[in-house]
Amino acid sequence: MENKAVEAHSAPFVRRDGINWTSVIAFSIFHIGAVAALFFFTWPAFFVALVLYWLGMSLGVGMGYHRLLTHRSYKPPKWIEYALAVCGTLALEGGPMFWVATHRVHHQFTDRDGDPHTPRDGKWWSHIVWMLVGNATHCNIEDCSRYAPDVCRDRFLVQLSNYHYVPLAIVSILLLVFGGLPFLLWGTFFRVTIGLHSTWMVNSITHFWGTRRFATRDDSRNNLFVAILSFGEGWHNNHHAHPTSARHGLAWWEIDMSWWGIRLLEAAGLAKSVQVAKLPAAPAGAREVRAN
Ligand SMILES: [Zn+2]
Ligand SMILES: [Zn+2]
C-alpha cells in the first residue's frame, strides 16, 4: 500500500491505506444522533435546524468555502469573507484550508488519477469512503500551501482551520441550553448529517447521474434534487464547465439559492467583481436571464 501512495506522484490527498478513526467515530456519532432526532421531533427544533442548515450549507459552504474561498468568483469585504467562513465550519466539513485545497485538487484532476473522490473509483468511495480511510481529512501544511496558498497566508483562516470545530461546539451548547435535547439533536446532529450527505452527493451523484449541458472532459452532471438540497451546488456540470462563475444554476429554472445570496450581497454593494457564466447561445429553448 505504501507503494500506492508513492505511485500517486504529484497527486496529494489520495493515500488510501488504513482506517481514519477520527472520521469513522465522528460520522457514526452524527448518524446515530440524526436517527435519535426522529424520536424528539418538535416544530421549533425543526425550524431552528432549517435556519442553521441554510447558514452552514448556503452561506457557509456554497457562498463561502466553495464560490468565494476556492474559486474567488466574487469579492466581498474581509469581514463578510470571515463571517461566511465561520458559517462554513458549522457544516462540519473541516476548516477552510482542508476544504479549499481538497476541492482545488478535485478540479485539477477531475475524474482522473489524483481526484480524491471520483465515482470512477466506486460510487460509495466518492460519497463517503474516501473520508473514512487514509489521510484525506488531514490537510498537511505542505499540500495546503501548495493548493491553497491564499488561504494559508490568512491568519484568521488558518486559526479557523485549526479550531474549525469550535463554532459548532458553541452553537451546540447554546442549542442545548436554550432549547433542550430536541434543539441539540435537530440543530446539530440531524442538520449536520443531512448537510454532509448533500455535499457528498455533489461528489458522488453529480458525477454520474443527471444531465450534461456542457461537454466537459469529466463526468459532471446537473441534478435538480442535489441542487435543491445543496442550495445550488448540484448544477455541477455547469460548475465544472465554468468553475469561476458565482452562478451555478444558469437557466432561470435552475434553482440556485447560493447565487441569490451573492446577488443580494452585490445589490447591497457588498460583493464586487461578480463573475457570471452565460448559457451557450441558445439551441433547444435555452434562455439567458441575466446578461452580464
Ligand atoms: Zn466535481
Ligand atoms: Zn468547485
mmCIF file of C-alpha atoms and ligand atoms in Angstrom:
data_model
loop_
_atom_site.group_PDB
_atom_site.id
_atom_site.type_symbol
_atom_site.label_atom_id
_atom_site.label_comp_id
_atom_site.label_asym_id
_atom_site.label_seq_id
_atom_site.Cartn_x
_atom_site.Cartn_y
_atom_site.Cartn_z
ATOM 1 C CA MET A 1 0.000 0.000 0.000
ATOM 2 C CA GLU A 2 2.896 2.291 0.719
ATOM 3 C CA ASN A 3 3.829 1.978 -2.952
ATOM 4 C CA LYS A 4 0.424 3.146 -3.971
ATOM 5 C CA ALA A 5 0.942 6.364 -2.033
ATOM 6 C CA VAL A 6 4.223 6.940 -3.793
ATOM 7 C CA GLU A 7 2.702 5.957 -7.131
ATOM 8 C CA ALA A 8 0.207 8.741 -6.776
ATOM 9 C CA HIS A 9 3.061 11.079 -7.803
ATOM 10 C CA SER A 10 2.103 14.716 -7.649
ATOM 11 C CA ALA A 11 -1.430 13.990 -6.531
ATOM 12 C CA PRO A 12 -1.953 14.609 -2.815
ATOM 13 C CA PHE A 13 -4.884 13.516 -0.647
ATOM 14 C CA VAL A 14 -5.047 10.094 -2.245
ATOM 15 C CA ARG A 15 -3.454 7.857 0.373
ATOM 16 C CA ARG A 16 -5.893 5.023 0.811
ATOM 17 C CA ASP A 17 -4.236 2.871 3.439
ATOM 18 C CA GLY A 18 -5.590 2.432 6.937
ATOM 19 C CA ILE A 19 -8.819 3.431 8.600
ATOM 20 C CA ASN A 20 -9.342 7.051 9.552
ATOM 21 C CA TRP A 21 -10.789 6.510 13.022
ATOM 22 C CA THR A 22 -11.493 10.200 13.641
ATOM 23 C CA SER A 23 -13.869 10.283 10.655
ATOM 24 C CA VAL A 24 -15.376 6.880 11.388
ATOM 25 C CA ILE A 25 -16.184 7.781 15.002
ATOM 26 C CA ALA A 26 -17.378 11.330 14.240
ATOM 27 C CA PHE A 27 -19.629 10.304 11.350
ATOM 28 C CA SER A 28 -21.018 7.362 13.372
ATOM 29 C CA ILE A 29 -21.938 9.619 16.293
ATOM 30 C CA PHE A 30 -23.613 12.132 13.989
ATOM 31 C CA HIS A 31 -25.627 9.461 12.174
ATOM 32 C CA ILE A 32 -26.786 7.949 15.476
ATOM 33 C CA GLY A 33 -27.728 11.452 16.691
ATOM 34 C CA ALA A 34 -29.635 12.073 13.449
ATOM 35 C CA VAL A 35 -31.706 8.908 13.933
ATOM 36 C CA ALA A 36 -32.282 9.787 17.598
ATOM 37 C CA ALA A 37 -33.592 13.207 16.477
ATOM 38 C CA LEU A 38 -36.553 11.484 14.798
ATOM 39 C CA PHE A 39 -37.801 10.484 18.258
ATOM 40 C CA PHE A 40 -37.544 14.041 19.600
ATOM 41 C CA PHE A 41 -39.322 15.974 16.852
ATOM 42 C CA THR A 42 -40.733 19.399 17.638
ATOM 43 C CA TRP A 43 -41.568 22.109 15.107
ATOM 44 C CA PRO A 44 -39.384 24.765 16.791
ATOM 45 C CA ALA A 45 -36.421 22.352 16.720
ATOM 46 C CA PHE A 46 -37.119 21.633 13.048
ATOM 47 C CA PHE A 47 -37.165 25.326 12.110
ATOM 48 C CA VAL A 48 -34.003 26.046 14.093
ATOM 49 C CA ALA A 49 -32.361 23.190 12.179
ATOM 50 C CA LEU A 50 -33.607 24.628 8.872
ATOM 51 C CA VAL A 51 -32.103 28.055 9.599
ATOM 52 C CA LEU A 52 -28.789 26.508 10.691
ATOM 53 C CA TYR A 53 -28.843 24.295 7.573
ATOM 54 C CA TRP A 54 -29.125 27.393 5.397
ATOM 55 C CA LEU A 55 -26.382 29.184 7.373
ATOM 56 C CA GLY A 56 -23.961 26.251 7.174
ATOM 57 C CA MET A 57 -24.694 24.963 3.698
ATOM 58 C CA SER A 58 -25.565 28.060 1.673
ATOM 59 C CA LEU A 59 -23.779 30.960 3.373
ATOM 60 C CA GLY A 60 -21.007 28.712 4.667
ATOM 61 C CA VAL A 61 -20.206 26.016 2.134
ATOM 62 C CA GLY A 62 -21.831 27.314 -1.075
ATOM 63 C CA MET A 63 -21.183 31.059 -0.879
ATOM 64 C CA GLY A 64 -18.170 30.847 1.454
ATOM 65 C CA TYR A 65 -15.911 27.802 1.167
ATOM 66 C CA HIS A 66 -16.777 26.994 -2.449
ATOM 67 C CA ARG A 67 -17.643 30.022 -4.565
ATOM 68 C CA LEU A 68 -15.609 32.565 -2.587
ATOM 69 C CA LEU A 69 -12.599 30.889 -0.948
ATOM 70 C CA THR A 70 -11.979 28.141 -3.531
ATOM 71 C CA HIS A 71 -12.894 29.862 -6.795
ATOM 72 C CA ARG A 72 -12.832 33.573 -5.860
ATOM 73 C CA SER A 73 -15.874 34.154 -8.018
ATOM 74 C CA TYR A 74 -16.712 37.460 -6.276
ATOM 75 C CA LYS A 75 -15.044 39.929 -3.935
ATOM 76 C CA PRO A 76 -16.729 40.877 -0.649
ATOM 77 C CA PRO A 77 -15.194 42.892 2.202
ATOM 78 C CA LYS A 78 -12.951 40.832 4.519
ATOM 79 C CA TRP A 79 -15.470 40.781 7.346
ATOM 80 C CA ILE A 80 -18.046 39.132 5.073
ATOM 81 C CA GLU A 81 -15.445 36.588 3.918
ATOM 82 C CA TYR A 82 -14.645 35.700 7.526
ATOM 83 C CA ALA A 83 -18.308 35.554 8.561
ATOM 84 C CA LEU A 84 -19.085 33.181 5.666
ATOM 85 C CA ALA A 85 -16.063 31.040 6.562
ATOM 86 C CA VAL A 86 -17.276 30.761 10.170
ATOM 87 C CA CYS A 87 -20.694 29.685 8.837
ATOM 88 C CA GLY A 88 -18.839 27.076 6.768
ATOM 89 C CA THR A 89 -17.380 25.450 9.869
ATOM 90 C CA LEU A 90 -20.951 24.812 11.109
ATOM 91 C CA ALA A 91 -21.300 22.188 8.362
ATOM 92 C CA LEU A 92 -18.543 20.074 9.956
ATOM 93 C CA GLU A 93 -16.734 19.672 6.649
ATOM 94 C CA GLY A 94 -13.370 20.638 8.098
ATOM 95 C CA GLY A 95 -11.682 24.030 8.103
ATOM 96 C CA PRO A 96 -11.293 26.226 5.019
ATOM 97 C CA MET A 97 -7.653 25.147 4.413
ATOM 98 C CA PHE A 98 -8.582 21.482 4.016
ATOM 99 C CA TRP A 99 -11.792 22.156 2.096
ATOM 100 C CA VAL A 100 -10.295 24.603 -0.391
ATOM 101 C CA ALA A 101 -7.148 22.542 -1.040
ATOM 102 C CA THR A 102 -9.115 19.302 -1.496
ATOM 103 C CA HIS A 103 -11.605 20.933 -3.817
ATOM 104 C CA ARG A 104 -8.928 22.555 -5.966
ATOM 105 C CA VAL A 105 -7.257 19.143 -6.292
ATOM 106 C CA HIS A 106 -10.664 17.773 -7.401
ATOM 107 C CA HIS A 107 -10.870 20.425 -10.111
ATOM 108 C CA GLN A 108 -7.318 19.810 -11.278
ATOM 109 C CA PHE A 109 -7.674 16.037 -11.572
ATOM 110 C CA THR A 110 -11.458 15.679 -12.046
ATOM 111 C CA ASP A 111 -12.376 12.037 -12.656
ATOM 112 C CA ARG A 112 -8.747 11.148 -13.343
ATOM 113 C CA ASP A 113 -5.897 9.695 -11.351
ATOM 114 C CA GLY A 114 -5.378 12.045 -8.430
ATOM 115 C CA ASP A 115 -9.028 13.054 -7.927
ATOM 116 C CA PRO A 116 -9.642 12.480 -4.193
ATOM 117 C CA HIS A 117 -13.270 11.457 -4.749
ATOM 118 C CA THR A 118 -14.252 10.329 -8.226
ATOM 119 C CA PRO A 119 -17.083 7.772 -8.676
ATOM 120 C CA ARG A 120 -14.795 6.052 -11.193
ATOM 121 C CA ASP A 121 -13.160 4.616 -8.055
ATOM 122 C CA GLY A 122 -16.581 3.456 -6.836
ATOM 123 C CA LYS A 123 -19.862 5.251 -6.110
ATOM 124 C CA TRP A 124 -19.588 4.735 -2.348
ATOM 125 C CA TRP A 125 -15.925 5.670 -2.482
ATOM 126 C CA SER A 126 -16.810 9.081 -3.905
ATOM 127 C CA HIS A 127 -19.698 9.541 -1.465
ATOM 128 C CA ILE A 128 -18.142 8.733 1.894
ATOM 129 C CA VAL A 129 -15.476 6.006 1.889
ATOM 130 C CA TRP A 130 -12.692 8.330 0.712
ATOM 131 C CA MET A 131 -13.054 10.185 4.023
ATOM 132 C CA LEU A 132 -13.047 7.018 6.124
ATOM 133 C CA VAL A 133 -9.636 5.786 5.010
ATOM 134 C CA GLY A 134 -6.145 7.123 4.543
ATOM 135 C CA ASN A 135 -5.274 10.705 5.300
ATOM 136 C CA ALA A 136 -7.853 12.542 3.206
ATOM 137 C CA THR A 137 -9.209 14.590 6.078
ATOM 138 C CA HIS A 138 -5.784 15.721 7.292
ATOM 139 C CA CYS A 139 -4.584 18.566 5.172
ATOM 140 C CA ASN A 140 -0.871 18.707 5.817
ATOM 141 C CA ILE A 141 0.624 22.152 5.621
ATOM 142 C CA GLU A 142 2.706 21.304 2.549
ATOM 143 C CA ASP A 143 -0.271 20.224 0.422
ATOM 144 C CA CYS A 144 -2.410 23.014 1.761
ATOM 145 C CA SER A 145 0.115 25.713 0.994
ATOM 146 C CA ARG A 146 0.587 24.295 -2.487
ATOM 147 C CA TYR A 147 -3.112 24.208 -3.353
ATOM 148 C CA ALA A 148 -4.476 26.924 -1.099
ATOM 149 C CA PRO A 149 -1.620 29.407 -0.608
ATOM 150 C CA ASP A 150 -4.056 32.314 -0.373
ATOM 151 C CA VAL A 151 -5.953 30.656 2.483
ATOM 152 C CA CYS A 152 -2.724 29.596 4.234
ATOM 153 C CA ARG A 153 -1.460 33.188 4.219
ATOM 154 C CA ASP A 154 -4.535 34.442 6.033
ATOM 155 C CA ARG A 155 -4.019 34.143 9.786
ATOM 156 C CA PHE A 156 -7.719 34.209 10.587
ATOM 157 C CA LEU A 157 -8.499 31.409 8.136
ATOM 158 C CA VAL A 158 -5.544 29.345 9.395
ATOM 159 C CA GLN A 159 -6.682 29.679 13.010
ATOM 160 C CA LEU A 160 -10.256 28.944 11.966
ATOM 161 C CA SER A 161 -8.981 25.807 10.239
ATOM 162 C CA ASN A 162 -7.066 24.718 13.351
ATOM 163 C CA TYR A 163 -10.141 25.168 15.529
ATOM 164 C CA HIS A 164 -12.875 24.547 12.961
ATOM 165 C CA TYR A 165 -14.982 22.524 15.411
ATOM 166 C CA VAL A 166 -15.221 25.349 17.967
ATOM 167 C CA PRO A 167 -18.072 27.400 16.380
ATOM 168 C CA LEU A 168 -20.179 24.235 16.024
ATOM 169 C CA ALA A 169 -19.417 23.276 19.639
ATOM 170 C CA ILE A 170 -20.511 26.719 20.849
ATOM 171 C CA VAL A 171 -23.714 26.638 18.770
ATOM 172 C CA SER A 172 -24.446 23.133 20.063
ATOM 173 C CA ILE A 173 -24.061 24.199 23.701
ATOM 174 C CA LEU A 174 -26.370 27.172 23.080
ATOM 175 C CA LEU A 175 -28.937 24.872 21.450
ATOM 176 C CA LEU A 176 -28.874 22.553 24.443
ATOM 177 C CA VAL A 177 -29.091 25.376 26.991
ATOM 178 C CA PHE A 178 -31.900 27.316 25.283
ATOM 179 C CA GLY A 179 -33.865 24.552 23.553
ATOM 180 C CA GLY A 180 -33.010 21.318 25.329
ATOM 181 C CA LEU A 181 -32.328 17.968 23.735
ATOM 182 C CA PRO A 182 -34.663 18.368 20.690
ATOM 183 C CA PHE A 183 -32.857 21.554 19.625
ATOM 184 C CA LEU A 184 -29.450 19.872 20.002
ATOM 185 C CA LEU A 185 -30.439 16.706 18.145
ATOM 186 C CA TRP A 186 -32.116 18.585 15.280
ATOM 187 C CA GLY A 187 -29.977 21.727 15.128
ATOM 188 C CA THR A 188 -26.673 19.871 15.291
ATOM 189 C CA PHE A 189 -26.866 16.127 14.669
ATOM 190 C CA PHE A 190 -29.698 15.820 12.150
ATOM 191 C CA ARG A 191 -28.848 19.062 10.367
ATOM 192 C CA VAL A 192 -25.112 18.307 10.059
ATOM 193 C CA THR A 193 -25.727 14.740 8.866
ATOM 194 C CA ILE A 194 -28.128 15.796 6.094
ATOM 195 C CA GLY A 195 -25.676 18.563 5.136
ATOM 196 C CA LEU A 196 -22.774 16.116 4.913
ATOM 197 C CA HIS A 197 -24.769 13.827 2.640
ATOM 198 C CA SER A 198 -25.863 16.668 0.402
ATOM 199 C CA THR A 199 -22.252 17.814 -0.074
ATOM 200 C CA TRP A 200 -21.165 14.207 -0.553
ATOM 201 C CA MET A 201 -23.882 13.819 -3.201
ATOM 202 C CA VAL A 202 -22.198 16.607 -5.135
ATOM 203 C CA ASN A 203 -19.053 14.459 -5.127
ATOM 204 C CA SER A 204 -20.869 11.230 -5.934
ATOM 205 C CA ILE A 205 -24.270 11.620 -7.653
ATOM 206 C CA THR A 206 -23.495 14.709 -9.727
ATOM 207 C CA HIS A 207 -20.555 12.869 -11.249
ATOM 208 C CA PHE A 208 -22.718 10.046 -12.629
ATOM 209 C CA TRP A 209 -26.436 10.903 -12.560
ATOM 210 C CA GLY A 210 -28.052 13.866 -14.267
ATOM 211 C CA THR A 211 -27.877 15.851 -17.465
ATOM 212 C CA ARG A 212 -24.885 17.350 -19.217
ATOM 213 C CA ARG A 213 -25.243 20.768 -20.818
ATOM 214 C CA PHE A 214 -21.523 21.204 -21.423
ATOM 215 C CA ALA A 215 -19.199 18.626 -22.964
ATOM 216 C CA THR A 216 -16.612 18.846 -20.184
ATOM 217 C CA ARG A 217 -13.739 16.345 -20.063
ATOM 218 C CA ASP A 218 -15.048 14.984 -16.753
ATOM 219 C CA ASP A 219 -18.272 13.119 -15.891
ATOM 220 C CA SER A 220 -20.009 16.041 -14.160
ATOM 221 C CA ARG A 221 -23.816 16.279 -14.288
ATOM 222 C CA ASN A 222 -26.599 18.727 -13.454
ATOM 223 C CA ASN A 223 -29.030 17.285 -10.918
ATOM 224 C CA LEU A 224 -32.087 19.166 -9.614
ATOM 225 C CA PHE A 225 -32.508 17.049 -6.474
ATOM 226 C CA VAL A 226 -28.923 17.621 -5.356
ATOM 227 C CA ALA A 227 -29.179 21.293 -6.316
ATOM 228 C CA ILE A 228 -32.190 21.815 -4.061
ATOM 229 C CA LEU A 229 -30.594 20.025 -1.085
ATOM 230 C CA SER A 230 -27.281 21.829 -1.514
ATOM 231 C CA PHE A 231 -28.560 25.346 -2.356
ATOM 232 C CA GLY A 232 -27.390 25.228 -5.972
ATOM 233 C CA GLU A 233 -24.245 23.107 -5.859
ATOM 234 C CA GLY A 234 -25.999 20.354 -7.829
ATOM 235 C CA TRP A 235 -25.641 22.248 -11.131
ATOM 236 C CA HIS A 236 -22.300 20.585 -11.209
ATOM 237 C CA ASN A 237 -21.796 20.206 -14.951
ATOM 238 C CA ASN A 238 -22.337 23.962 -15.294
ATOM 239 C CA HIS A 239 -19.825 24.416 -12.500
ATOM 240 C CA HIS A 240 -17.098 22.220 -13.972
ATOM 241 C CA ALA A 241 -17.550 23.996 -17.310
ATOM 242 C CA HIS A 242 -17.344 27.431 -15.630
ATOM 243 C CA PRO A 243 -15.597 26.959 -12.271
ATOM 244 C CA THR A 244 -15.154 30.665 -11.529
ATOM 245 C CA SER A 245 -18.790 31.581 -12.126
ATOM 246 C CA ALA A 246 -20.538 32.694 -8.941
ATOM 247 C CA ARG A 247 -23.738 31.482 -10.541
ATOM 248 C CA HIS A 248 -24.135 27.712 -10.927
ATOM 249 C CA GLY A 249 -27.775 27.438 -11.981
ATOM 250 C CA LEU A 250 -27.571 29.124 -15.372
ATOM 251 C CA ALA A 251 -31.110 28.709 -16.709
ATOM 252 C CA TRP A 252 -33.959 30.569 -14.996
ATOM 253 C CA TRP A 253 -35.407 27.314 -13.681
ATOM 254 C CA GLU A 254 -32.110 26.039 -12.270
ATOM 255 C CA ILE A 255 -32.725 26.942 -8.619
ATOM 256 C CA ASP A 256 -29.508 28.222 -7.072
ATOM 257 C CA MET A 257 -30.102 29.802 -3.670
ATOM 258 C CA SER A 258 -26.414 30.487 -3.020
ATOM 259 C CA TRP A 259 -26.421 32.576 -6.207
ATOM 260 C CA TRP A 260 -29.435 34.508 -4.872
ATOM 261 C CA GLY A 261 -27.374 35.212 -1.738
ATOM 262 C CA ILE A 262 -24.454 36.505 -3.787
ATOM 263 C CA ARG A 263 -26.840 38.676 -5.874
ATOM 264 C CA LEU A 264 -28.196 40.093 -2.641
ATOM 265 C CA LEU A 265 -24.680 40.946 -1.451
ATOM 266 C CA GLU A 266 -23.987 42.544 -4.830
ATOM 267 C CA ALA A 267 -27.181 44.579 -4.696
ATOM 268 C CA ALA A 268 -26.215 45.784 -1.205
ATOM 269 C CA GLY A 269 -22.794 46.848 -2.503
ATOM 270 C CA LEU A 270 -21.098 44.071 -0.513
ATOM 271 C CA ALA A 271 -19.858 41.963 -3.453
ATOM 272 C CA LYS A 272 -17.767 43.288 -6.326
ATOM 273 C CA SER A 273 -16.347 41.654 -9.472
ATOM 274 C CA VAL A 274 -19.066 39.013 -9.520
ATOM 275 C CA GLN A 275 -18.249 36.547 -12.290
ATOM 276 C CA VAL A 276 -21.197 35.045 -14.144
ATOM 277 C CA ALA A 277 -21.132 32.384 -16.845
ATOM 278 C CA LYS A 278 -23.677 32.639 -19.597
ATOM 279 C CA LEU A 279 -25.706 29.937 -21.212
ATOM 280 C CA PRO A 280 -24.323 28.847 -24.549
ATOM 281 C CA ALA A 281 -26.075 30.532 -27.492
ATOM 282 C CA ALA A 282 -29.438 29.037 -27.338
ATOM 283 C CA PRO A 283 -30.497 25.931 -29.110
ATOM 284 C CA ALA A 284 -33.297 23.867 -27.542
ATOM 285 C CA GLY A 285 -35.177 26.531 -25.644
ATOM 286 C CA ALA A 286 -32.222 27.758 -23.591
ATOM 287 C CA ARG A 287 -32.881 31.219 -22.224
ATOM 288 C CA GLU A 288 -30.486 33.630 -20.632
ATOM 289 C CA VAL A 289 -31.950 35.658 -17.811
ATOM 290 C CA ARG A 290 -29.090 37.879 -16.883
ATOM 291 C CA ALA A 291 -26.720 39.398 -19.328
ATOM 292 C CA ASN A 292 -23.578 40.472 -17.518
HETATM 293 ZN ZN ZN B 1 -16.915 17.792 -9.307
HETATM 294 ZN ZN ZN B 2 -15.678 23.896 -7.479
#
